[in-house]
Amino acid sequence: MDPREKALGQFISLIWKNATRNRRRSLLTVASIAASFCLLGVLLAIYVALFISRDESPAGSRRLVTRNRISLTQVMPISYEAKIRQVPGVEAIMAYQWFGGVYKEPKNFFARFACEPAQLFQIYPDYRVAEDEKRAFIADRAGALLGRDLAAKYQLKVGDKITLKGDIFPVDLEFNIRGLFDADKNEDVMWFNIDYLWKSLPADRRDFAGTYLMLTQSAEDSPAVAQQIDSLFRNAQVRTKTESESAFAASFVSFLGNVKLYLFAISAAITFTILLVCGNTIAMSVRERVREVGIMKTLGFTNGEVMGMILGEATVISLLGGFFGCVIAYLLCKAVSGASGGFANLEGMTLAPWMWVTVMTAAVVMGTLAAIWPAWGASRTSIIEAMRYSG
Amino acid sequence: MSEVVIEARKLSKTFKRDEFEVRALDNCDIEIKRGEFVALMGPSGSGKSTLMHLIAAMDRATSGRIAVLGEDLSQFDDAELARWRNRHIGFIFQQFNLIPVLTALENVELPLKLTSLNGKERIAQAETALRLVGLGDRMTHFPRQLSGGQEQRVAIARAIATDPDILIADEPTGNLDAQSASDVMVMLQKLNQDFGKTIIMVTHDRHAAEYATVIRHLEKGELKPEVEYPKKPV
Ligand SMILES: Nc1ncnc2c1ncn2[C@@H]1O[C@H](COP(=O)(O)OP(=O)(O)OP(=O)(O)O)[C@@H](O)[C@H]1O
Ligand SMILES: [Mg+2]
């Protein structure tokens, strides 16, 4: 750029006036950018919640999950529990099983796990339950323990009965709600006794566990303990895969499909769409102003300054779009995390400050990139040509 | 005391469009001295606007030489020409050509944004220019809120805002009614006589031309010898 050229800051007010001169079109452009980048923000938040964020609580980083190496749908013999308990560094272990099922209607979705009640409170030391409720839950084979908010949402209380229609398992189970718990996170969960599930199944389907949940003695030990557990069953008929609780949550989601690939594909499609939308809008608004470009150049504006102003305009519009996109994405993340029912790690899903910055930067980069071609074209138009332009 | 401010020698401009070539200006020689008010007349298509564009460095000649204020314009690159224009030339168009989203004051301030003046100085200078053209009470009006005559006066204020040496007007009264046209002519005459601006004005209107000190004729791209000295109306 020519050193004598004026800094763009001199023209901010003019850039703003140009960006807002066609209010309806600018609003529509800002809205479509906002919609797309909102989606991008949500995808980013999902991605981070699923694949990157970790439960940083002391207990969270000490929890390991062991599952069948082949697939989440395959189970492991119950005999593994005793063997794993022998591994040095394992403080507590519990068999647990995703039950699925339907409570009244499929839309009433929340996590339901069969577990070993006596061990549950060792593994989740942050669970706060009244002592008598805890005892009642452990004592009743048909007992159920619900997160307090979850119970409130379905207007359930201690003493109520709750029936789950099985889908993965061919049984309908009726439970007595014995207690409500408070926890630091993942409160939207219902726990019940795995024994109750086993007893209701045909003999050949009993005595298995889909997953084992362990608490290690220290977070630093966890990776080594995980390795040791898996090596224990290296030559067994059913091999295992042990990973941290949050890594497991991610693989649980991946099991639903190649989520990572979908996320990237959607993001790429959005980005490309935005490039076209922005490029088209800027090209349109520039075409209407070719004559003004000629006037400005007559007054002494250089090609670089004209181009800078058009790019500045694109930046303003895409920055606005990116900002509103982030605001909507933030609200959506809140809604999703509230409705996730403790599913995978989605409860912790949020649009973190660095994501705001990332999304808004992406918006500005895309918007400005899209404007380069029309801006360059306009700035190169000779004064004579521009002034003859009657459009 | 007759410094030559515009000097063209064998100036030619050819427009090429597809196969066709139009010779808009053909070996034109011209000399304009400081303080002159030249009216340039001639039939449509004779190259008047083309000559104005070359003098104002808005376009480059195909051949020949043009020096304005002692500078050979062909020596400058585009960015240098832009700044040179900003400092030394005020251009007044037939269609006013104000920026519609800017107020009268902002329109006049626009060329000042390219100077080293700060915001306050720019506003002050733009206000002075607007008062000079008699629009002190229309500063915050947008172009669409002004009459044609007022718009053209804003355009004149914009042209003189940077205090350029040369004013170039291409049919400044072409879109105006008789009264507004004579207002504009009086204003140009005042700028010429009281402020010493050198003015070159293209016009089809004999009446307007009579405000000038010199009338020149352009025909088929060629400048006719200086023949006529108008009498100035009082
Ligand atoms: N950008 C251009 N491209 C092609 N031809 C052009 C261009 N500008 C001018 N011409 C041609 O050059 C010739 C001179 O044009 P110019 O505009 O200088 O005439 P003029 O004397 O100003 O006419 P008028 O009185 O109608 O404004 C005309 O034949 C015109 O068609
Ligand atoms: Mg003309």
XYZ file of C-alpha atoms and ligand atoms in Angstrom:
657
model
C 0.000 0.000 0.000
C 1.129 3.494 -0.777
C 2.598 5.115 2.342
C 0.724 8.340 1.667
C -2.572 6.533 1.812
C -4.786 7.313 4.729
C -5.430 4.752 7.421
C -8.817 3.129 7.098
C -9.754 4.501 10.498
C -10.292 7.901 8.839
C -13.181 6.485 6.874
C -14.974 4.466 9.545
C -18.050 6.674 9.501
C -18.249 6.515 5.721
C -17.800 2.738 5.788
C -20.586 2.491 8.327
C -22.873 4.661 6.197
C -22.188 2.536 3.169
C -22.770 -0.676 5.102
C -26.133 0.548 6.312
C -27.354 2.430 3.269
C -29.496 -0.454 2.077
C -30.907 -1.480 5.434
C -33.012 -4.368 4.259
C -30.246 -5.998 2.274
C -27.691 -5.438 5.016
C -30.054 -6.914 7.597
C -30.703 -9.949 5.438
C -26.999 -10.434 4.888
C -26.213 -10.034 8.560
C -29.016 -12.481 9.352
C -27.806 -15.137 6.948
C -24.245 -14.788 8.158
C -25.510 -14.945 11.734
C -27.507 -18.100 11.019
C -24.575 -19.857 9.406
C -22.012 -18.841 11.940
C -24.409 -19.661 14.746
C -24.493 -23.181 13.343
C -20.716 -23.160 13.095
C -20.480 -22.029 16.713
C -22.820 -24.756 17.908
C -20.901 -27.382 15.943
C -17.671 -26.124 17.462
C -19.164 -26.294 20.942
C -20.476 -29.819 20.298
C -17.126 -30.895 18.963
C -15.293 -29.528 21.964
C -17.830 -30.939 24.429
C -17.624 -34.385 22.848
C -14.023 -34.785 21.880
C -11.896 -32.301 23.731
C -13.345 -31.174 27.026
C -12.508 -33.318 30.022
C -14.107 -33.646 33.383
C -11.506 -31.725 35.316
C -12.920 -32.483 38.756
C -10.543 -34.589 40.867
C -12.878 -37.558 40.833
C -13.675 -37.091 37.150
C -10.079 -37.522 36.086
C -9.827 -40.582 38.280
C -12.726 -42.387 36.641
C -12.061 -45.024 33.980
C -14.490 -46.941 31.826
C -13.839 -50.456 30.551
C -15.860 -51.863 27.691
C -15.779 -54.644 25.159
C -12.995 -53.879 22.710
C -15.101 -54.884 19.698
C -18.080 -52.641 20.208
C -20.189 -50.892 22.746
C -23.067 -53.199 21.961
C -21.054 -56.268 23.050
C -20.926 -57.165 26.723
C -18.278 -58.550 29.084
C -18.583 -61.395 31.591
C -19.282 -60.363 35.161
C -16.229 -62.334 36.228
C -14.100 -59.475 34.930
C -15.192 -57.315 37.829
C -13.289 -59.336 40.398
C -10.213 -59.515 38.173
C -10.136 -55.783 37.583
C -10.562 -55.090 41.280
C -7.214 -56.858 41.818
C -5.351 -54.426 39.560
C -3.160 -52.160 41.703
C -4.377 -48.596 41.662
C -8.076 -49.477 41.334
C -9.882 -48.111 44.348
C -13.439 -49.023 43.421
C -15.222 -50.742 40.571
C -18.828 -51.085 39.567
C -20.584 -52.852 36.715
C -23.013 -50.643 34.900
C -25.229 -50.905 31.904
C -26.995 -48.406 29.684
C -30.608 -49.449 29.795
C -32.245 -47.120 27.301
C -35.976 -47.793 27.464
C -38.958 -45.494 27.315
C -40.611 -43.659 30.167
C -44.224 -43.123 29.069
C -43.197 -41.498 25.774
C -39.988 -41.602 23.723
C -39.574 -37.857 24.021
C -39.025 -38.212 27.768
C -35.375 -38.874 27.259
C -32.883 -39.121 30.092
C -30.022 -41.438 30.926
C -30.974 -44.664 32.753
C -28.196 -46.861 34.053
C -28.211 -50.189 35.825
C -25.459 -50.170 38.440
C -24.251 -51.695 41.664
C -25.767 -49.355 44.247
C -23.320 -50.182 47.023
C -20.386 -49.035 44.906
C -22.108 -46.107 43.177
C -21.352 -43.653 45.964
C -17.690 -44.631 46.061
C -17.291 -43.894 42.418
C -19.289 -40.678 42.524
C -18.130 -39.118 45.780
C -19.794 -35.858 44.788
C -23.285 -37.398 45.002
C -25.177 -35.909 47.906
C -28.029 -38.103 49.174
C -29.846 -38.202 52.467
C -28.438 -41.095 54.508
C -31.781 -42.890 54.917
C -32.574 -42.563 51.224
C -29.162 -43.963 50.360
C -29.753 -46.956 52.598
C -33.237 -47.532 51.194
C -31.898 -47.424 47.627
C -29.174 -49.951 48.386
C -31.593 -52.215 50.230
C -34.407 -52.323 47.639
C -33.510 -54.400 44.603
C -36.218 -52.546 42.637
C -35.066 -49.198 43.964
C -34.206 -46.222 41.819
C -32.135 -43.111 42.491
C -32.858 -39.971 40.478
C -31.196 -36.633 40.101
C -33.223 -34.029 41.979
C -33.836 -31.781 38.955
C -34.749 -34.751 36.806
C -37.320 -35.882 39.352
C -38.725 -32.383 39.554
C -39.009 -32.190 35.776
C -41.264 -35.270 35.717
C -42.921 -34.454 39.030
C -41.581 -37.578 40.679
C -40.803 -37.915 44.360
C -39.485 -40.466 46.795
C -42.028 -43.291 47.188
C -43.379 -42.986 43.619
C -43.269 -45.854 41.180
C -41.752 -45.478 37.755
C -42.041 -47.937 34.858
C -39.570 -48.176 31.990
C -40.506 -50.024 28.804
C -37.427 -51.852 27.585
C -36.164 -51.394 24.047
C -32.623 -52.754 24.108
C -33.792 -55.298 26.689
C -37.038 -57.247 26.212
C -38.405 -56.353 29.642
C -40.564 -53.694 31.242
C -39.295 -52.807 34.695
C -41.118 -51.121 37.542
C -39.060 -49.235 40.095
C -39.630 -47.648 43.480
C -38.032 -44.291 43.744
C -35.975 -44.516 46.915
C -33.879 -41.411 46.786
C -32.956 -38.177 45.058
C -29.381 -36.937 44.663
C -27.606 -33.691 44.034
C -24.327 -33.637 42.121
C -21.912 -31.162 40.611
C -22.750 -32.271 37.079
C -24.689 -34.879 35.126
C -27.662 -34.763 37.413
C -30.213 -35.882 34.844
C -29.603 -39.573 35.466
C -31.618 -42.429 36.864
C -29.698 -45.238 38.566
C -31.070 -48.658 39.491
C -29.809 -52.051 40.605
C -28.239 -54.172 37.879
C -29.253 -57.245 39.822
C -32.892 -56.350 39.215
C -32.219 -56.230 35.471
C -30.396 -59.555 35.469
C -33.131 -61.334 37.403
C -35.725 -60.200 34.902
C -33.792 -61.597 31.933
C -33.587 -65.199 30.645
C -30.833 -67.184 32.343
C -28.491 -67.099 29.328
C -28.512 -63.343 29.237
C -27.655 -62.754 32.869
C -24.342 -62.024 34.498
C -22.836 -59.653 32.044
C -21.947 -56.006 32.113
C -21.783 -53.637 29.191
C -19.293 -51.461 30.996
C -17.270 -51.238 34.168
C -16.681 -47.955 35.853
C -13.585 -47.618 38.013
C -12.196 -45.032 40.370
C -8.419 -45.040 40.465
C -6.342 -44.004 43.430
C -4.876 -41.023 41.655
C -5.366 -39.198 38.379
C -1.708 -39.662 37.441
C -2.092 -43.433 37.751
C -5.172 -43.571 35.545
C -3.440 -44.114 32.157
C -1.208 -46.852 33.560
C -4.125 -48.537 35.309
C -6.131 -48.449 32.072
C -3.272 -50.126 30.231
C -2.905 -52.762 32.898
C -6.581 -53.638 32.802
C -6.532 -54.097 29.052
C -3.371 -56.190 29.175
C -5.078 -58.399 31.735
C -7.524 -59.546 29.060
C -5.217 -59.389 26.073
C -5.413 -63.125 25.507
C -8.931 -63.598 26.774
C -11.838 -64.406 24.510
C -13.427 -61.049 25.244
C -10.881 -58.283 25.079
C -11.417 -54.900 26.694
C -10.867 -51.270 26.008
C -10.330 -48.949 28.940
C -10.374 -45.179 28.670
C -11.147 -42.121 30.707
C -14.785 -41.378 31.410
C -14.884 -38.388 29.052
C -13.071 -40.219 26.255
C -15.632 -42.932 26.699
C -18.468 -40.447 26.423
C -17.001 -39.308 23.137
C -16.673 -42.821 21.777
C -20.208 -43.475 22.901
C -21.309 -40.672 20.593
C -19.008 -41.760 17.777
C -20.743 -45.074 18.005
C -23.813 -43.307 16.673
C -21.958 -42.522 13.472
C -18.873 -40.784 12.284
C -19.735 -37.632 14.121
C -16.409 -35.949 13.524
C -16.743 -36.323 9.779
C -20.302 -34.999 9.839
C -19.264 -32.003 11.889
C -16.449 -31.170 9.487
C -18.597 -31.695 6.402
C -21.344 -29.434 7.702
C -18.840 -26.766 8.709
C -17.221 -26.836 5.305
C -20.590 -26.521 3.592
C -21.524 -23.563 5.795
C -18.255 -21.816 5.170
C -18.599 -22.210 1.439
C -22.186 -20.964 1.473
C -21.153 -17.907 3.401
C -18.431 -17.149 0.922
C -21.021 -17.136 -1.858
C -23.628 -15.140 0.055
C -21.172 -12.459 1.128
C -19.469 -12.302 -2.226
C -22.768 -11.900 -4.005
C -24.075 -9.205 -1.686
C -20.916 -7.162 -1.812
C -20.717 -7.528 -5.582
C -24.304 -6.346 -5.850
C -23.879 -3.329 -3.621
C -20.609 -2.401 -5.289
C -22.145 -2.611 -8.752
C -24.757 -0.078 -7.684
C -22.047 2.288 -6.601
C -19.573 2.187 -9.442
C -20.376 5.802 -10.177
C -19.629 6.815 -6.597
C -16.329 5.029 -6.831
C -15.581 7.269 -9.799
C -16.551 10.356 -7.795
C -14.353 9.369 -4.880
C -11.429 8.769 -7.164
C -11.995 12.138 -8.813
C -11.804 13.708 -5.362
C -8.422 12.074 -4.828
C -9.096 8.657 -3.329
C -6.578 6.062 -4.489
C -7.432 2.579 -5.716
C -6.133 1.167 -2.456
C -8.351 3.436 -0.374
C -11.419 2.589 -2.432
C -10.672 -1.101 -2.086
C -10.021 -0.719 1.631
C -13.368 0.946 2.129
C -15.264 -1.789 0.325
C -13.408 -4.463 2.272
C -14.086 -2.502 5.443
C -17.760 -2.554 4.652
C -17.685 -6.340 4.204
C -15.812 -6.618 7.477
C -18.405 -4.565 9.331
C -21.274 -6.643 7.976
C -19.604 -9.978 8.619
C -18.488 -8.906 12.079
C -22.081 -8.046 12.942
C -23.249 -11.355 11.478
C -20.592 -13.245 13.391
C -21.486 -11.498 16.629
C -25.200 -12.193 16.409
C -24.415 -15.731 15.300
C -22.397 -16.179 18.476
C -25.179 -14.773 20.627
C -27.676 -17.234 19.153
C -25.169 -20.087 19.349
C -24.543 -19.259 22.993
C -28.254 -19.449 23.767
C -28.616 -22.685 21.780
C -25.706 -24.244 23.649
C -27.365 -23.344 26.906
C -30.594 -24.931 25.748
C -28.866 -28.084 24.511
C -26.849 -28.504 27.675
C -30.032 -28.075 29.702
C -31.920 -30.654 27.645
C -29.068 -33.106 27.147
C -30.178 -35.277 30.031
C -26.583 -35.908 30.988
C -26.032 -37.491 27.607
C -22.356 -37.888 26.820
C -20.566 -34.666 27.716
C -23.170 -32.388 26.193
C -24.180 -31.079 29.568
C -20.944 -29.110 29.722
C -21.536 -27.710 26.257
C -21.068 -23.966 26.053
C -19.748 -21.304 23.733
C -16.518 -20.486 25.534
C -14.909 -17.045 25.077
C -12.267 -18.458 22.750
C -15.060 -19.876 20.601
C -16.674 -16.444 20.320
C -13.347 -15.129 19.135
C -12.855 -18.039 16.748
C -16.309 -17.804 15.200
C -16.150 -14.022 14.847
C -12.684 -14.191 13.343
C -13.870 -16.826 10.911
C -16.819 -14.600 9.999
C -14.608 -11.598 9.355
C -12.074 -13.606 7.381
C -14.789 -15.168 5.222
C -16.623 -11.882 4.702
C -13.494 -10.005 3.788
C -12.233 -12.805 1.584
C -15.524 -12.838 -0.266
C -15.290 -9.095 -0.874
C -11.773 -9.094 -2.280
C -12.789 -9.929 -5.827
C -15.578 -7.329 -6.222
C -13.578 -4.760 -4.280
C -10.562 -5.245 -6.482
C -12.685 -4.966 -9.608
C -14.344 -1.759 -8.435
C -11.128 -0.108 -7.355
C -9.517 -0.810 -10.730
C -12.359 0.682 -12.739
C -11.063 3.826 -14.395
C -12.745 7.080 -13.457
C -14.027 7.599 -16.993
C -15.621 4.164 -17.118
C -17.045 4.515 -13.631
C -18.594 7.901 -14.399
C -20.221 6.631 -17.568
C -21.846 3.900 -15.546
C -25.448 4.886 -15.068
C -26.463 1.869 -12.910
C 2.429 38.073 -14.588
C 1.002 35.497 -16.957
C 2.222 32.137 -15.733
C 1.048 29.255 -17.910
C -0.706 26.725 -15.663
C -1.972 24.339 -18.310
C 0.028 23.526 -21.365
C -0.830 20.776 -23.857
C 1.172 19.929 -26.961
C -0.120 17.646 -29.724
C -2.398 16.056 -27.194
C -4.362 13.104 -28.571
C -6.738 10.631 -27.083
C -8.027 7.590 -28.899
C -10.699 5.304 -27.526
C -10.616 1.737 -28.739
C -13.739 -0.297 -28.511
C -13.631 -3.703 -30.158
C -12.661 -3.015 -33.744
C -13.571 0.660 -33.668
C -11.275 3.497 -32.832
C -12.574 6.907 -31.891
C -10.146 9.771 -31.982
C -11.720 11.953 -29.317
C -8.912 14.476 -29.249
C -6.567 15.102 -32.154
C -3.225 16.875 -31.788
C -4.645 19.490 -29.529
C -2.463 22.425 -28.435
C -3.646 24.622 -25.622
C -2.196 27.126 -23.199
C -4.091 28.462 -20.235
C -2.658 31.137 -17.991
C -3.152 31.538 -14.279
C -6.271 33.474 -13.452
C -8.004 32.841 -16.743
C -11.639 31.789 -16.912
C -11.915 29.773 -20.101
C -15.226 28.702 -21.602
C -14.822 25.736 -23.906
C -17.534 25.320 -26.486
C -18.152 22.987 -29.360
C -20.579 20.465 -30.769
C -21.437 17.276 -28.966
C -18.765 14.615 -29.342
C -16.059 17.121 -30.196
C -13.887 15.969 -27.277
C -14.545 18.683 -24.696
C -15.087 16.301 -21.794
C -12.115 14.241 -22.903
C -9.883 17.313 -22.731
C -11.212 18.169 -19.268
C -10.473 14.639 -18.058
C -6.920 14.863 -19.329
C -6.325 18.221 -17.656
C -7.766 16.921 -14.392
C -5.575 13.811 -14.637
C -8.638 11.597 -14.538
C -7.467 9.861 -17.695
C -4.206 9.466 -19.578
C -3.465 10.811 -23.039
C -2.729 8.424 -25.901
C 0.016 10.689 -27.200
C 1.313 14.208 -26.786
C 2.323 16.065 -23.696
C 0.353 17.764 -21.004
C 1.805 19.777 -18.160
C -0.411 21.194 -15.446
C 1.001 23.579 -12.842
C 4.423 22.766 -14.226
C 4.080 19.008 -13.655
C 4.257 16.498 -16.461
C 1.261 14.334 -15.574
C 2.570 11.288 -17.417
C 5.347 11.028 -14.835
C 2.987 10.182 -11.979
C 1.649 6.774 -11.028
C -2.068 6.352 -10.284
C -1.822 6.926 -6.534
C 0.322 10.035 -7.046
C -2.178 11.359 -9.586
C -5.009 10.788 -7.116
C -3.313 12.886 -4.470
C -2.264 15.505 -6.976
C -5.895 15.793 -8.071
C -7.007 16.133 -4.493
C -4.643 19.029 -3.892
C -4.757 20.953 -7.145
C -7.984 20.260 -9.021
C -11.617 20.879 -8.199
C -14.028 19.160 -10.549
C -17.642 20.196 -11.050
C -19.908 17.815 -12.952
C -23.096 18.369 -14.890
C -24.880 15.787 -12.685
C -23.621 17.271 -9.390
C -22.416 13.796 -8.311
C -22.842 14.197 -4.590
C -22.700 11.093 -2.408
C -26.339 10.453 -1.455
C -25.686 8.998 2.018
C -23.677 11.999 3.101
C -24.996 15.379 4.208
C -23.970 18.558 2.411
C -21.298 19.165 5.036
C -20.005 15.590 4.863
C -19.874 15.752 1.081
C -17.750 18.881 1.231
C -15.581 17.380 3.960
C -14.913 14.228 1.926
C -11.923 15.466 -0.112
C -10.509 17.083 3.049
C -10.301 13.640 4.668
C -7.374 12.971 2.382
C -5.438 15.991 3.632
C -3.435 16.344 6.817
C -6.154 18.439 8.484
C -7.674 17.131 11.696
C -11.402 16.658 12.198
C -12.070 20.120 13.621
C -10.106 21.904 10.922
C -11.872 19.878 8.250
C -15.309 20.775 9.539
C -14.346 24.430 9.843
C -13.009 24.519 6.296
C -16.019 22.652 4.894
C -18.350 25.073 6.668
C -16.473 28.032 5.244
C -16.809 26.621 1.740
C -20.531 26.004 2.197
C -21.074 29.538 3.496
C -19.169 30.893 0.529
C -21.692 29.273 -1.835
C -24.549 30.574 0.309
C -25.580 27.281 1.911
C -24.676 28.011 5.524
C -28.193 26.989 6.499
C -28.282 23.694 4.577
C -25.257 21.926 6.025
C -27.049 18.943 7.519
C -29.323 18.396 4.528
C -28.911 15.322 2.376
C -28.635 15.754 -1.398
C -32.200 14.495 -1.911
C -33.420 17.305 0.345
C -31.824 19.971 -1.834
C -32.865 21.585 -5.110
C -30.738 21.059 -8.201
C -29.231 24.510 -7.885
C -28.388 23.918 -4.242
C -26.871 20.529 -5.048
C -24.625 22.129 -7.633
C -23.560 24.754 -5.125
C -22.657 21.990 -2.662
C -20.648 20.422 -5.481
C -18.857 23.738 -6.010
C -18.141 23.965 -2.286
C -16.711 20.451 -2.453
C -14.572 21.393 -5.448
C -13.062 24.403 -3.664
C -12.782 22.760 -0.224
C -9.128 21.813 -0.622
C -8.399 25.259 -2.058
C -7.190 23.937 -5.445
C -5.509 26.130 -8.038
C -7.673 24.970 -10.897
C -11.415 24.448 -11.170
C -12.753 22.333 -13.991
C -16.460 22.401 -14.730
C -18.051 20.154 -17.346
C -21.380 21.748 -18.279
C -22.075 22.895 -14.718
C -25.337 24.558 -15.702
C -26.509 21.802 -18.044
C -29.038 20.428 -15.570
C -30.174 23.699 -14.068
C -32.988 26.161 -14.642
C -32.084 29.660 -15.814
C -32.065 31.233 -12.353
C -29.942 28.519 -10.717
C -27.650 28.563 -13.750
C -26.947 32.252 -13.421
C -26.410 31.834 -9.638
C -23.798 29.202 -10.381
C -22.143 31.372 -13.035
C -21.969 34.341 -10.693
C -20.358 32.106 -8.141
C -17.752 30.810 -10.570
C -17.021 34.326 -11.705
C -16.523 35.367 -8.104
C -14.154 32.461 -7.498
C -12.217 33.546 -10.551
C -12.114 37.252 -9.779
C -11.963 37.371 -5.967
C -10.065 34.163 -5.243
C -7.900 33.981 -8.345
C -8.946 30.488 -9.348
C -8.115 29.386 -12.857
C -11.319 27.987 -14.312
C -11.947 25.906 -17.404
C -15.607 25.389 -18.096
C -17.293 23.387 -20.825
C -20.634 24.784 -21.841
C -23.184 24.716 -24.617
C -24.801 27.835 -23.315
C -23.630 31.073 -24.938
C -25.096 32.986 -22.048
C -23.003 31.058 -19.523
C -19.924 31.423 -21.696
C -20.170 35.175 -21.436
C -19.089 35.025 -17.795
C -15.702 33.702 -18.917
C -12.676 35.759 -19.865
C -11.804 33.562 -22.839
C -13.955 31.429 -25.117
C -12.374 28.565 -27.062
C -13.966 26.257 -29.600
C -13.296 22.590 -30.061
C -14.391 20.847 -33.246
C -13.878 17.204 -34.167
C -11.143 16.873 -31.593
C -9.283 19.965 -32.743
C -9.018 23.238 -30.908
C -9.827 26.292 -33.046
C -7.541 29.291 -32.841
C -8.411 31.800 -30.197
C -10.824 34.156 -31.879
C -13.302 35.597 -29.590
C -13.160 37.679 -26.442
C -16.500 37.980 -24.739
C -17.525 41.035 -22.909
C -18.083 40.342 -19.247
C -21.530 41.091 -17.915
C -21.469 43.382 -14.928
N -14.843 6.099 -22.629
C -15.050 6.235 -23.953
N -15.033 5.154 -24.734
C -15.233 5.265 -26.058
N -15.460 6.406 -26.680
C -15.502 7.537 -25.957
C -15.306 7.504 -24.548
N -15.389 8.777 -24.072
C -15.640 9.546 -25.159
N -15.712 8.812 -26.278
C -15.912 9.337 -27.627
O -15.013 10.392 -27.834
C -15.639 11.464 -28.498
C -15.540 12.718 -27.672
O -16.307 12.535 -26.486
P -16.484 13.672 -25.392
O -17.272 13.095 -24.293
O -15.166 14.229 -25.075
O -17.339 14.738 -26.171
P -17.984 16.098 -25.655
O -17.446 17.169 -26.485
O -17.826 16.207 -24.200
O -19.516 15.864 -25.998
P -20.809 16.395 -25.224
O -20.948 17.823 -25.552
O -21.914 15.580 -25.773
O -20.562 16.120 -23.775
C -17.063 11.026 -28.775
O -17.155 10.522 -30.076
C -17.286 9.902 -27.784
O -18.190 8.942 -28.309
Mg -19.075 16.155 -22.497
